[in-house]
mmCIF file of C-alpha atoms in Angstrom:
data_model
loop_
_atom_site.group_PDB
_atom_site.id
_atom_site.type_symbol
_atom_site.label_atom_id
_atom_site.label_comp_id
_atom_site.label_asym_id
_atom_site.label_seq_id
_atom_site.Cartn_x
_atom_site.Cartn_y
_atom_site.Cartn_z
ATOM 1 C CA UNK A 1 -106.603 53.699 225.094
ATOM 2 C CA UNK A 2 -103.607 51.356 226.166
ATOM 3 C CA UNK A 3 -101.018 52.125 228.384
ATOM 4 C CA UNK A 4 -98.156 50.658 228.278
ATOM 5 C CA UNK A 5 -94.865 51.497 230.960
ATOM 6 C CA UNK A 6 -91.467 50.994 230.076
ATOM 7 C CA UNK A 7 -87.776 52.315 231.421
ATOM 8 C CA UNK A 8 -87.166 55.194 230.248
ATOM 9 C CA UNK A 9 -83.463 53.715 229.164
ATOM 10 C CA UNK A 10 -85.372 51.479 226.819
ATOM 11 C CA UNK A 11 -86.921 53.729 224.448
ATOM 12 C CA UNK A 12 -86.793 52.796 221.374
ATOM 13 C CA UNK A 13 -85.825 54.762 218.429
ATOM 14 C CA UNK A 14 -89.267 54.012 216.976
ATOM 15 C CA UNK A 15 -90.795 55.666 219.984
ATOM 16 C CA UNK A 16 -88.355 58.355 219.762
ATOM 17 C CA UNK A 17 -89.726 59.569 216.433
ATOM 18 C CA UNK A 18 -92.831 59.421 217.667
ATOM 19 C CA UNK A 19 -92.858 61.437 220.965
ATOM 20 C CA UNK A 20 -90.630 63.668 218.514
ATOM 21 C CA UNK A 21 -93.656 63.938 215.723
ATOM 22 C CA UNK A 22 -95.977 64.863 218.613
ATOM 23 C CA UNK A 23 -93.841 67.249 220.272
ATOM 24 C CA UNK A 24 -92.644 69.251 217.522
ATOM 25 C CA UNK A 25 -96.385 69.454 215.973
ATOM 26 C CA UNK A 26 -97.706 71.204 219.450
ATOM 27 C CA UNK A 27 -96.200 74.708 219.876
ATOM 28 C CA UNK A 28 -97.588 74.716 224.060
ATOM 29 C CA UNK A 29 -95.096 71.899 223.764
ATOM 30 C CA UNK A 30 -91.824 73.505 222.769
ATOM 31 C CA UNK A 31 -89.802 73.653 225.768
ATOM 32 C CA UNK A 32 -86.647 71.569 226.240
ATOM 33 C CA UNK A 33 -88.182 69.847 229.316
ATOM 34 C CA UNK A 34 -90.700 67.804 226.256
ATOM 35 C CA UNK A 35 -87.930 66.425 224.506
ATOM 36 C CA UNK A 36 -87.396 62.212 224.972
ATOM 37 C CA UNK A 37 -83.638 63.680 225.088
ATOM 38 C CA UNK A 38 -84.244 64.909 228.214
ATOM 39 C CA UNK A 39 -86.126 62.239 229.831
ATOM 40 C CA UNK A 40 -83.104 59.829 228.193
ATOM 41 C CA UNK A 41 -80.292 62.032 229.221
ATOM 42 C CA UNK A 42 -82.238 61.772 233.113
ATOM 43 C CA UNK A 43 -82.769 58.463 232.917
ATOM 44 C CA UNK A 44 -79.265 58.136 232.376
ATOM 45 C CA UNK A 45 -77.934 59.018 235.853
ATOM 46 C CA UNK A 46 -81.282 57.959 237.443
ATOM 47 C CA UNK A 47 -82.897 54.377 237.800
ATOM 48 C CA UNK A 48 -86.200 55.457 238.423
ATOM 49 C CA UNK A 49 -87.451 57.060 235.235
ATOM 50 C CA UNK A 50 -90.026 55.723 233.441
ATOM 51 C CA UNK A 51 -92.359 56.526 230.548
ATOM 52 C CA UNK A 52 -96.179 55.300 229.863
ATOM 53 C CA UNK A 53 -96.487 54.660 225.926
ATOM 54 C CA UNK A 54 -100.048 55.564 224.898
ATOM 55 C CA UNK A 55 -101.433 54.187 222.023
ATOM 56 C CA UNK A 56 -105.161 54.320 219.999
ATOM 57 C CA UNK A 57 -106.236 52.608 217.297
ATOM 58 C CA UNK A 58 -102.626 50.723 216.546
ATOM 59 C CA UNK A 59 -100.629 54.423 216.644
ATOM 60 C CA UNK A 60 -98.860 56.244 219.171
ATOM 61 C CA UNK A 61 -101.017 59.343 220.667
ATOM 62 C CA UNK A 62 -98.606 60.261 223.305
ATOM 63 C CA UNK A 63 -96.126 59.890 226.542
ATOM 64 C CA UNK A 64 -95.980 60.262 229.587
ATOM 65 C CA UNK A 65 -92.799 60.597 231.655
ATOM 66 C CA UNK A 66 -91.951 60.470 235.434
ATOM 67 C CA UNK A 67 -89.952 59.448 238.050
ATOM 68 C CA UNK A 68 -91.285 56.419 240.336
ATOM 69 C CA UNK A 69 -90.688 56.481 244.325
ATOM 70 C CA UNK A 70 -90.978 53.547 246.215
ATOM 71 C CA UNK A 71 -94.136 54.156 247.218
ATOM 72 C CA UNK A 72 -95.384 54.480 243.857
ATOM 73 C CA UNK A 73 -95.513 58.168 243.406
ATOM 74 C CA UNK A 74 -94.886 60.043 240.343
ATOM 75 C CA UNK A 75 -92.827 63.049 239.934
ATOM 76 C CA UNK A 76 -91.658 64.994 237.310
ATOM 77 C CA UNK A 77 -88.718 63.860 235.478
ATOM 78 C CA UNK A 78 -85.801 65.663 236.581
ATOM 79 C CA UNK A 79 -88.045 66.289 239.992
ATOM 80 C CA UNK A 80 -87.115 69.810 240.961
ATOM 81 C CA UNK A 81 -84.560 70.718 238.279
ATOM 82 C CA UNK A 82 -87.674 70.405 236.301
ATOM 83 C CA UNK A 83 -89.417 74.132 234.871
ATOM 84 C CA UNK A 84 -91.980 72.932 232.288
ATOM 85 C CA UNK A 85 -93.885 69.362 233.367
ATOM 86 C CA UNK A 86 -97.101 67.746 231.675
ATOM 87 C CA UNK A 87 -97.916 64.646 229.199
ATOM 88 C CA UNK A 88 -97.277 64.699 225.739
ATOM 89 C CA UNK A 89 -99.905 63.950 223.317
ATOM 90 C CA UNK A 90 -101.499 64.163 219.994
ATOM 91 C CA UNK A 91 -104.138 67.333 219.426
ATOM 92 C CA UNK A 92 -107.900 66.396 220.478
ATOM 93 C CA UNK A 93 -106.692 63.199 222.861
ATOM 94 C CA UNK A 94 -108.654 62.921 225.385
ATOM 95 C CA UNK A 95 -107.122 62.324 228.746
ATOM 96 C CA UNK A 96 -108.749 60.946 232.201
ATOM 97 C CA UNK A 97 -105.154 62.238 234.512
ATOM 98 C CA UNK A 98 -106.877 59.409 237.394
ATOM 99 C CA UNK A 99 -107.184 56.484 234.815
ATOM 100 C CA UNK A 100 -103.795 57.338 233.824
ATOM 101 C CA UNK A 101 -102.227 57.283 236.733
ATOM 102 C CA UNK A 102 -104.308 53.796 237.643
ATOM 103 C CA UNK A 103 -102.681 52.520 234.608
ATOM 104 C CA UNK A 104 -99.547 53.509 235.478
ATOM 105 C CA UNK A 105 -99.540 51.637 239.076
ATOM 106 C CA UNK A 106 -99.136 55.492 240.653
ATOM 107 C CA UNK A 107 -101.205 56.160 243.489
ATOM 108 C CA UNK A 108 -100.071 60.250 242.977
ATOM 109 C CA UNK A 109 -98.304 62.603 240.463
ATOM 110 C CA UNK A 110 -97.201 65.490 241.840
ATOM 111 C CA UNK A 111 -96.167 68.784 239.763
ATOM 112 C CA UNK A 112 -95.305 72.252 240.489
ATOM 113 C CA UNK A 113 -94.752 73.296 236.735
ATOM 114 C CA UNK A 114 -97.327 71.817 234.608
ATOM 115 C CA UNK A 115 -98.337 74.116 231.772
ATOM 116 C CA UNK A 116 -102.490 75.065 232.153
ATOM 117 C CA UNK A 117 -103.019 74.499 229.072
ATOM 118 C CA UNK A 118 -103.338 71.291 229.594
ATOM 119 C CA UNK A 119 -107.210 71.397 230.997
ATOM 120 C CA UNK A 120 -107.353 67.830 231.458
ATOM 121 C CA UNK A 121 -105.644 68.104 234.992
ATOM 122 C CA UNK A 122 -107.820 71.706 235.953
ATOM 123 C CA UNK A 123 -109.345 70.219 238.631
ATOM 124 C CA UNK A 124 -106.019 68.831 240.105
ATOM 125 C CA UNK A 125 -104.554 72.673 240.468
ATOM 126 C CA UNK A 126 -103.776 73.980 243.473
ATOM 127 C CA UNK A 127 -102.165 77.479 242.652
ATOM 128 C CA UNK A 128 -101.538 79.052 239.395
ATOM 129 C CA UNK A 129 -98.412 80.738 238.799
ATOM 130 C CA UNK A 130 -96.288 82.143 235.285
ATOM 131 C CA UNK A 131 -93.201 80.857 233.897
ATOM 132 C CA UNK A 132 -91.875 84.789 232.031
ATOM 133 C CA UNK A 133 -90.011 84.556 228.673
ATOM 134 C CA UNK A 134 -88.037 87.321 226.157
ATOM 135 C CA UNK A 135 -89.200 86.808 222.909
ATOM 136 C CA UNK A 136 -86.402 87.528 220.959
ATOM 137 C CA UNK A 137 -87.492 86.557 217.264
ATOM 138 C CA UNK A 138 -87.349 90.779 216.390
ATOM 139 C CA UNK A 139 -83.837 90.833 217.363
ATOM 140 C CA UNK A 140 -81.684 92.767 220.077
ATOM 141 C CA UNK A 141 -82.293 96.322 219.278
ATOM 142 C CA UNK A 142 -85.805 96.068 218.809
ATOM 143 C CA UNK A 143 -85.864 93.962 222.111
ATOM 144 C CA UNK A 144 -83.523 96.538 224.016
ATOM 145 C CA UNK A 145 -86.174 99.507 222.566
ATOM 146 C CA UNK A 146 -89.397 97.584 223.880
ATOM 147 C CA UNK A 147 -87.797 96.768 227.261
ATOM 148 C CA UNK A 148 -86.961 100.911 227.640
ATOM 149 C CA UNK A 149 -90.315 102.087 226.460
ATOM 150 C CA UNK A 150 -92.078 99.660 229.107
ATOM 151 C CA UNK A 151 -89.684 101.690 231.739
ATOM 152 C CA UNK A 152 -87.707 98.209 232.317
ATOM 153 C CA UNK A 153 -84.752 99.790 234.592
ATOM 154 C CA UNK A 154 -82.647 96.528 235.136
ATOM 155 C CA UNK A 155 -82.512 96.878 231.261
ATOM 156 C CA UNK A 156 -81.468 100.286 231.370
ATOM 157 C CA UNK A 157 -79.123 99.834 234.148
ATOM 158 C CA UNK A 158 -76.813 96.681 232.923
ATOM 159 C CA UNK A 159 -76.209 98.786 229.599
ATOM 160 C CA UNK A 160 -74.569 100.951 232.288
ATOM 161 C CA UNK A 161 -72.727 98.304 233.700
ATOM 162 C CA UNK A 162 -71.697 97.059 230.933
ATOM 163 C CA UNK A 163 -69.757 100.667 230.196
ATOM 164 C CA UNK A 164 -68.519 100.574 233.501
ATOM 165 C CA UNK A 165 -67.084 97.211 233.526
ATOM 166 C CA UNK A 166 -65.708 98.094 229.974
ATOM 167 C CA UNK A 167 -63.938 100.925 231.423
ATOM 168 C CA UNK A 168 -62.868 99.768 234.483
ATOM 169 C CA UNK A 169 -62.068 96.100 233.407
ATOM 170 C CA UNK A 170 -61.793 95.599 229.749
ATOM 171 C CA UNK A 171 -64.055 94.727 226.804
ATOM 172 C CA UNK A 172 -66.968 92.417 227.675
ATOM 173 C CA UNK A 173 -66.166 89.035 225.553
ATOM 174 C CA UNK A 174 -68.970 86.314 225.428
ATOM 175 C CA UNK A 175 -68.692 83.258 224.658
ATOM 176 C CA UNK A 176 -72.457 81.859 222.808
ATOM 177 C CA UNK A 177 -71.171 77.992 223.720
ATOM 178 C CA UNK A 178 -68.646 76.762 225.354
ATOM 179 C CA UNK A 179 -67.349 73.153 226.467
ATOM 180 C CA UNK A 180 -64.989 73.926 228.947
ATOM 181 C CA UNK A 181 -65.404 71.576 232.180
ATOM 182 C CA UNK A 182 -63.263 74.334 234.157
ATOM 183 C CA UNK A 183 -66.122 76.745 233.430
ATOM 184 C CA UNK A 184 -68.819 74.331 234.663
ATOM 185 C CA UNK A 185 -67.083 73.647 237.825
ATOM 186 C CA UNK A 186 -66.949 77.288 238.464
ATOM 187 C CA UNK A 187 -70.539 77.463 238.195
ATOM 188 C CA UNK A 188 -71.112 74.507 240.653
ATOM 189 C CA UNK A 189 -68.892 76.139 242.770
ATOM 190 C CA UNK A 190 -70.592 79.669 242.409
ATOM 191 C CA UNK A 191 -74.063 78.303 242.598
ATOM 192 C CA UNK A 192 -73.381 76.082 245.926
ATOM 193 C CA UNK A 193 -71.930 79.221 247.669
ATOM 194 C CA UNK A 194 -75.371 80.762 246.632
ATOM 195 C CA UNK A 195 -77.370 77.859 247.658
ATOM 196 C CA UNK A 196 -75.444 78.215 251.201
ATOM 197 C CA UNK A 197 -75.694 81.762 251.539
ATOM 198 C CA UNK A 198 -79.396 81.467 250.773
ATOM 199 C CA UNK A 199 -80.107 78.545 253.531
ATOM 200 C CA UNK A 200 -81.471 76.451 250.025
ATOM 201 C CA UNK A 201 -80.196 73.005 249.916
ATOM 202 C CA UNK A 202 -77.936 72.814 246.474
ATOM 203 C CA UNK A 203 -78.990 70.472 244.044
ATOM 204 C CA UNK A 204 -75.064 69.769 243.190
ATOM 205 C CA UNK A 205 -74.889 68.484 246.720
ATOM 206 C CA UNK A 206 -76.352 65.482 244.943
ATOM 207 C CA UNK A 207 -73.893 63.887 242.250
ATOM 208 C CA UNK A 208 -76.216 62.839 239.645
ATOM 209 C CA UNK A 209 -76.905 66.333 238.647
ATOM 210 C CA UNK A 210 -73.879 67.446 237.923
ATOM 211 C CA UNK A 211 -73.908 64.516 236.078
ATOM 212 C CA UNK A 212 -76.757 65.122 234.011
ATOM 213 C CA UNK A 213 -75.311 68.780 233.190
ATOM 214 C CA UNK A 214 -72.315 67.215 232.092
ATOM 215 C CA UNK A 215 -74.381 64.354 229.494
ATOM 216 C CA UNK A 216 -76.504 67.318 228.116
ATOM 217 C CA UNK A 217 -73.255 69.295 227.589
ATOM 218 C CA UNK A 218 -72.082 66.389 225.385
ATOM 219 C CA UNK A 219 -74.895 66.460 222.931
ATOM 220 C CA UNK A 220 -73.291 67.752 219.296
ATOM 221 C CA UNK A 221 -74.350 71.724 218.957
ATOM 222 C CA UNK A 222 -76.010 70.476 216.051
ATOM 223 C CA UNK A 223 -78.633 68.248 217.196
ATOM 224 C CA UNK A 224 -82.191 69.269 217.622
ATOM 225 C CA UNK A 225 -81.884 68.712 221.403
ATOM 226 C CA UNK A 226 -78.592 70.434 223.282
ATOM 227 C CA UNK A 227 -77.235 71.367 226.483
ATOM 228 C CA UNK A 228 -76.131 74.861 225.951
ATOM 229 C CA UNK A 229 -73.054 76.494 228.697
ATOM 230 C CA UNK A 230 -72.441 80.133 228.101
ATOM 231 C CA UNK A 231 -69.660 82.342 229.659
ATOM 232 C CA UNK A 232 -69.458 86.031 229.910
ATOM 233 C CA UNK A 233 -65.620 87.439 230.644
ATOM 234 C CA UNK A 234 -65.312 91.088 231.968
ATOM 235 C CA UNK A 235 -61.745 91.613 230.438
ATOM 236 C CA UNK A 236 -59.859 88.581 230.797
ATOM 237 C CA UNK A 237 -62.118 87.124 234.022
ATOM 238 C CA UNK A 238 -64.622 84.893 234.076
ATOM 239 C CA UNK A 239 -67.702 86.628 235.279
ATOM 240 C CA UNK A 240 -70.799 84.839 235.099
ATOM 241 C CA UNK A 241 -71.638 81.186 233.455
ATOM 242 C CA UNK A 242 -75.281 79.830 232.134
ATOM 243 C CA UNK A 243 -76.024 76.194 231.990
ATOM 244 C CA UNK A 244 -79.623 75.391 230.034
ATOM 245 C CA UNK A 245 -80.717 74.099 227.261
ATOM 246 C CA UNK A 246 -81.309 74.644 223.594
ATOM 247 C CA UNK A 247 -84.788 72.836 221.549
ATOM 248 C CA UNK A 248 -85.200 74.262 218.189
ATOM 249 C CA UNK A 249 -85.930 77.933 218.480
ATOM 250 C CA UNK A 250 -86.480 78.055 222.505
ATOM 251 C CA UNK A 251 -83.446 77.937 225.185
ATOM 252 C CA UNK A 252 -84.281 77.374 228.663
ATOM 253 C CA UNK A 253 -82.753 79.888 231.188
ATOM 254 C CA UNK A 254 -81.985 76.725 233.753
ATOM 255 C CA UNK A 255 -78.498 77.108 235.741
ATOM 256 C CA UNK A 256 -77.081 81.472 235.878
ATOM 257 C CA UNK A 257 -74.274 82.296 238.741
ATOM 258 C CA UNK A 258 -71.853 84.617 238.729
ATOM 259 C CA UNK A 259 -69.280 85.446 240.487
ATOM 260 C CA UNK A 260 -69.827 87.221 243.245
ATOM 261 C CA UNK A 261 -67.072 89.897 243.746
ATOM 262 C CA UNK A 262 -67.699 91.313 240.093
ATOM 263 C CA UNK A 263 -71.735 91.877 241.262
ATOM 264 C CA UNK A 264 -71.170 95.927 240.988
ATOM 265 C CA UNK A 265 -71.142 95.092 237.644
ATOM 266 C CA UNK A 266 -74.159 93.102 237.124
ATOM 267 C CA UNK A 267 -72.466 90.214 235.357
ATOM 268 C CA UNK A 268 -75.313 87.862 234.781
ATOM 269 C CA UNK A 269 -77.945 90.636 233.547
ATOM 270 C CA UNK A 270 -74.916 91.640 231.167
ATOM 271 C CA UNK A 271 -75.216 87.776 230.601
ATOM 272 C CA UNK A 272 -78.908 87.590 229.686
ATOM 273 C CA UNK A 273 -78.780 90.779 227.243
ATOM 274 C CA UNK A 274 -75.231 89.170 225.686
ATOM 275 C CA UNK A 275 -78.037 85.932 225.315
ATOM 276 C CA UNK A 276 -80.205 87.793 223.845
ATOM 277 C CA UNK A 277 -77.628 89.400 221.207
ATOM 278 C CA UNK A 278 -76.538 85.761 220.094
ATOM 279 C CA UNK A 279 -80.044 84.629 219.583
ATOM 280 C CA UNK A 280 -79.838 85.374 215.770
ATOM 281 C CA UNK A 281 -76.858 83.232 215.161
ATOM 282 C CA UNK A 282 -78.594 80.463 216.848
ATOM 283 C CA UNK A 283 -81.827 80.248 215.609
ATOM 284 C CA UNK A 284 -83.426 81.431 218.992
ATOM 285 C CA UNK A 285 -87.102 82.645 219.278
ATOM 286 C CA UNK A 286 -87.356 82.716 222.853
ATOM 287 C CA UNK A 287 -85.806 82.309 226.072
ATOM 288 C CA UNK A 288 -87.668 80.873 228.718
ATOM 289 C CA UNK A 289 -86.603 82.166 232.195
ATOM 290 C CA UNK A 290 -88.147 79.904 234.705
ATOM 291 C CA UNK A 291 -90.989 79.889 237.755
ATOM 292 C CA UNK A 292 -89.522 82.367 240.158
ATOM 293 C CA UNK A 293 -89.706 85.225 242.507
ATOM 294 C CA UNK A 294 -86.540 87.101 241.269
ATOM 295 C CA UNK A 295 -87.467 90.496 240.460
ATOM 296 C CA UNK A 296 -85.012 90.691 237.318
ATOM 297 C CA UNK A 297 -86.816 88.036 235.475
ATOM 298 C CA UNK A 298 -90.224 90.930 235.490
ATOM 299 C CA UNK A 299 -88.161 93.303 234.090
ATOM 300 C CA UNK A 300 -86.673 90.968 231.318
ATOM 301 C CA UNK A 301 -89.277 89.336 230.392
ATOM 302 C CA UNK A 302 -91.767 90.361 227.454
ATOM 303 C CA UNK A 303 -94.551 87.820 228.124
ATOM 304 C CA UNK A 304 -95.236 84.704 230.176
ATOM 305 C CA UNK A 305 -96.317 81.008 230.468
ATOM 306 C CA UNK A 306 -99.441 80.150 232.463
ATOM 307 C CA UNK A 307 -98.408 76.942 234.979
ATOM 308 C CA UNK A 308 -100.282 75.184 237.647
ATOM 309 C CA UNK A 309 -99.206 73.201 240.659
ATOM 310 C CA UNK A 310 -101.119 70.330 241.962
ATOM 311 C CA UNK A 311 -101.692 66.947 242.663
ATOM 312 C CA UNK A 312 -103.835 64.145 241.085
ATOM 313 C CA UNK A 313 -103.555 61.270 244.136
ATOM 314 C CA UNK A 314 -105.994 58.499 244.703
ATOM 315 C CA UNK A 315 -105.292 58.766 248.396
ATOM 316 C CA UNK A 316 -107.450 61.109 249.900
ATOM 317 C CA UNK A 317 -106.016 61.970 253.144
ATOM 318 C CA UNK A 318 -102.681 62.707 252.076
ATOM 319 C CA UNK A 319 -104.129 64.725 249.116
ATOM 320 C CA UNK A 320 -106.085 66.518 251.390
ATOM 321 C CA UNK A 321 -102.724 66.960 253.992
ATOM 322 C CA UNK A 322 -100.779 67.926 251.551
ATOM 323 C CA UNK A 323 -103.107 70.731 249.640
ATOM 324 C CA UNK A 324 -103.425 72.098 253.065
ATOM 325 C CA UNK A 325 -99.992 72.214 253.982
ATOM 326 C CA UNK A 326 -99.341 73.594 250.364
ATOM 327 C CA UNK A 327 -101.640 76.710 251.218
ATOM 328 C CA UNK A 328 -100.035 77.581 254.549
ATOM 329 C CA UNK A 329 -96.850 77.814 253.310
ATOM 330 C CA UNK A 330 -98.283 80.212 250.504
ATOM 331 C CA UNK A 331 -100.213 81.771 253.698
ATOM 332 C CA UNK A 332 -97.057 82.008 255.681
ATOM 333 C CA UNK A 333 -94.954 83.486 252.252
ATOM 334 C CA UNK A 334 -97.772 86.398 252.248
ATOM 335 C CA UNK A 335 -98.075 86.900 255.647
ATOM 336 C CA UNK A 336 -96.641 90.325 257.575
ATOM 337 C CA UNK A 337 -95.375 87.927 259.995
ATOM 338 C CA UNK A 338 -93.195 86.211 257.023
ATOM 339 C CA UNK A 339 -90.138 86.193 258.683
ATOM 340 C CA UNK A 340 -90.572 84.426 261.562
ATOM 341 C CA UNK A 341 -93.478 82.059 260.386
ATOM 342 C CA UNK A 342 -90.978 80.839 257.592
ATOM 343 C CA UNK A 343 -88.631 79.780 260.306
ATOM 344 C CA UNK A 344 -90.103 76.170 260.381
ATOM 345 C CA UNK A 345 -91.270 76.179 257.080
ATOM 346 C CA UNK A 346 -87.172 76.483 255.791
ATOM 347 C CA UNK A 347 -86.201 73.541 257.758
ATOM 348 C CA UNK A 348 -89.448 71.258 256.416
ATOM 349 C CA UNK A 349 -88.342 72.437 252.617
ATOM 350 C CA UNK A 350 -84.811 71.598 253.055
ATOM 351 C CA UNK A 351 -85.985 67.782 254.210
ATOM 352 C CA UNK A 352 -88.055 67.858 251.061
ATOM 353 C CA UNK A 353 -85.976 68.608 248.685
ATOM 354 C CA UNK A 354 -83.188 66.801 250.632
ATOM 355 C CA UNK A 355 -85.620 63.449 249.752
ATOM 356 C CA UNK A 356 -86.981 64.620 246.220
ATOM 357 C CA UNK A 357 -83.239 65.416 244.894
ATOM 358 C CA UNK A 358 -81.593 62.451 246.488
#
């Protein structure tokens, strides 16, 4: 098989079609994260995306994207803004992760959201986690009935908000797209308090993603590939604001906030039902809600997306360092003494991400 890497900025629309062809003929590969469009749009406000072309008997057989450090490590494009990671091929390719990443002049990829389903890297997995999902192809009452008869109470509950806010505020008015730049600042500004509050370094502390929020926002509604901002007004006042993004029948819950005063009322659960409402008009399937702890994603969600987190890295010491250190902070996240043994652990993350956003 031949490898070939290029800048991601110089894809081709020949290659375009063809990572398109690929993607769109492998449903495990349907999330927004797959799409060249992404990987352009990133590579847009980045200068260290890249993509390895591989190619078989004279035809394209698949892609693989990532961001290059300076030592030579890969990353996931986007790095942590990134929910679904892996290579995109053709059905039945066979795929050696370590010869890739030889031929790529990596000496490590690192991911913390590759789908399983991709065996190939199995033996690279560290933990195994879920990415949870609505599927919303049956529409919103059949959706609101399943979510009650599985005893979902957040459900339950933001119906009851809604009719309080109604009552207390005005009529709930949502807004399926909007391109207001006013409305995206308020998220940034919503979402960095949050960040603060939550001792989490913001990833809008950095300017080249609120960059690449505002590129994927200019994408025509019409396109295959969209950024997709939602708003959600309790009466006439903003309450809560989505930023994701939209590929063919799938959006991708990405960027929620809300504002925080109005939380009695549960604005960005209203939000996500609202979402779920609109699908119809929009042609949406599914809604992917992300990797994450937060308990209202389990009561939400109707199914979920197997994802591993890993290494391949053909240095074996700091594979080995890094695996362990990967399993004590799991240890430390489980532990009765979490509190005070995630102390350190807080401060090491925020240096992290500090050096994988920058």
């Amino acid at each position: 098989m031949k490898v070939t890497t290029i800048p991601a900025k110089d894809l081709s629309t020949d290659l375009v079609a063809a990572w398109t062809d690929i993607q769109s003929a492998d449903p495990s590969l349907d999330s927004p994260f797959f799409r060249p469009e992404f990987t352009q749009a990133v590579a847009a406000v980045r200068d260290d995306v890249e993509v390895a072309v591989l190619e078989d008997a004279d035809r394209y057989v698949g892609f693989f994207p990532f961001q290059r450090s300076r030592a030579n490590v890969g990353r996931p494009v986007g790095g942590r803004l990134s929910d679904f990671q892996g290579v995109v091929t053709r059905t039945g390719i066979g795929l050696d992760p370590a010869q890739l990443l030889r031929q790529c002049r990596l000496t490590g990829w690192y991911f913390d959201h590759l789908i399983a389903s991709q065996t190939a890297f199995s033996p690279f997995h560290w933990t195994r986690d879920c990415s949870p999902y609505i599927d919303v192809s049956s529409g919103y009452d059949a959706y609101v009935a399943n979510r009650r008869a599985a005893g979902a109470l957040a459900v339950t509950q933001s119906l009851k908000k809604k009719r309080k806010s109604e009552n207390q505020l005005g009529p709930v008015r949502f807004e399926a797209r909007t391109a207001d730049m006013q409305v995206l600042r308020t998220l940034v500004d919503w979402k960095s308090q949050q960040y603060s509050r939550s001792n989490i370094t913001s990833p809008f502390s950095f300017p080249w993603t609120v960059a690449l929020l505002e590129r994927l926002l200019q994408i025509p509604d019409n396109a295959e590939f969209t950024g997709l901002m939602s708003a959600l007004y309790l009466g006439d006042r903003l309450a809560a604001v989505h930023v994701g993004m939209q590929s063919g029948g799938v959006v991708h819950w990405w960027f929620p906030a809300f504002d925080p005063e109005l939380s009695k009322y549960s604005p960005g659960s209203q939000m996500i039902l609202e979402m779920v409402r609109a699908a119809a008009t929009r042609g949406i399937e599914r809604i992917d809600l992300g990797k994450g702890p937060e308990l209202y994603k389990r009561s939400f969600m109707t199914g979920s997306i197997p994802l591993a987190e890993g290494a391949v890295d053909s240095r074996a010491m700091t594979r080995t360092v890094r695996q362990a250190w990967h399993h004590a902070h799991h240890w430390a996240r489980a532990s009765r003494l979490r509190r005070p043994a995630l102390i350190p652990w807080r401060w090491i993350m925020r240096v992290r991400d500090h050096l994988q956003f920058r």
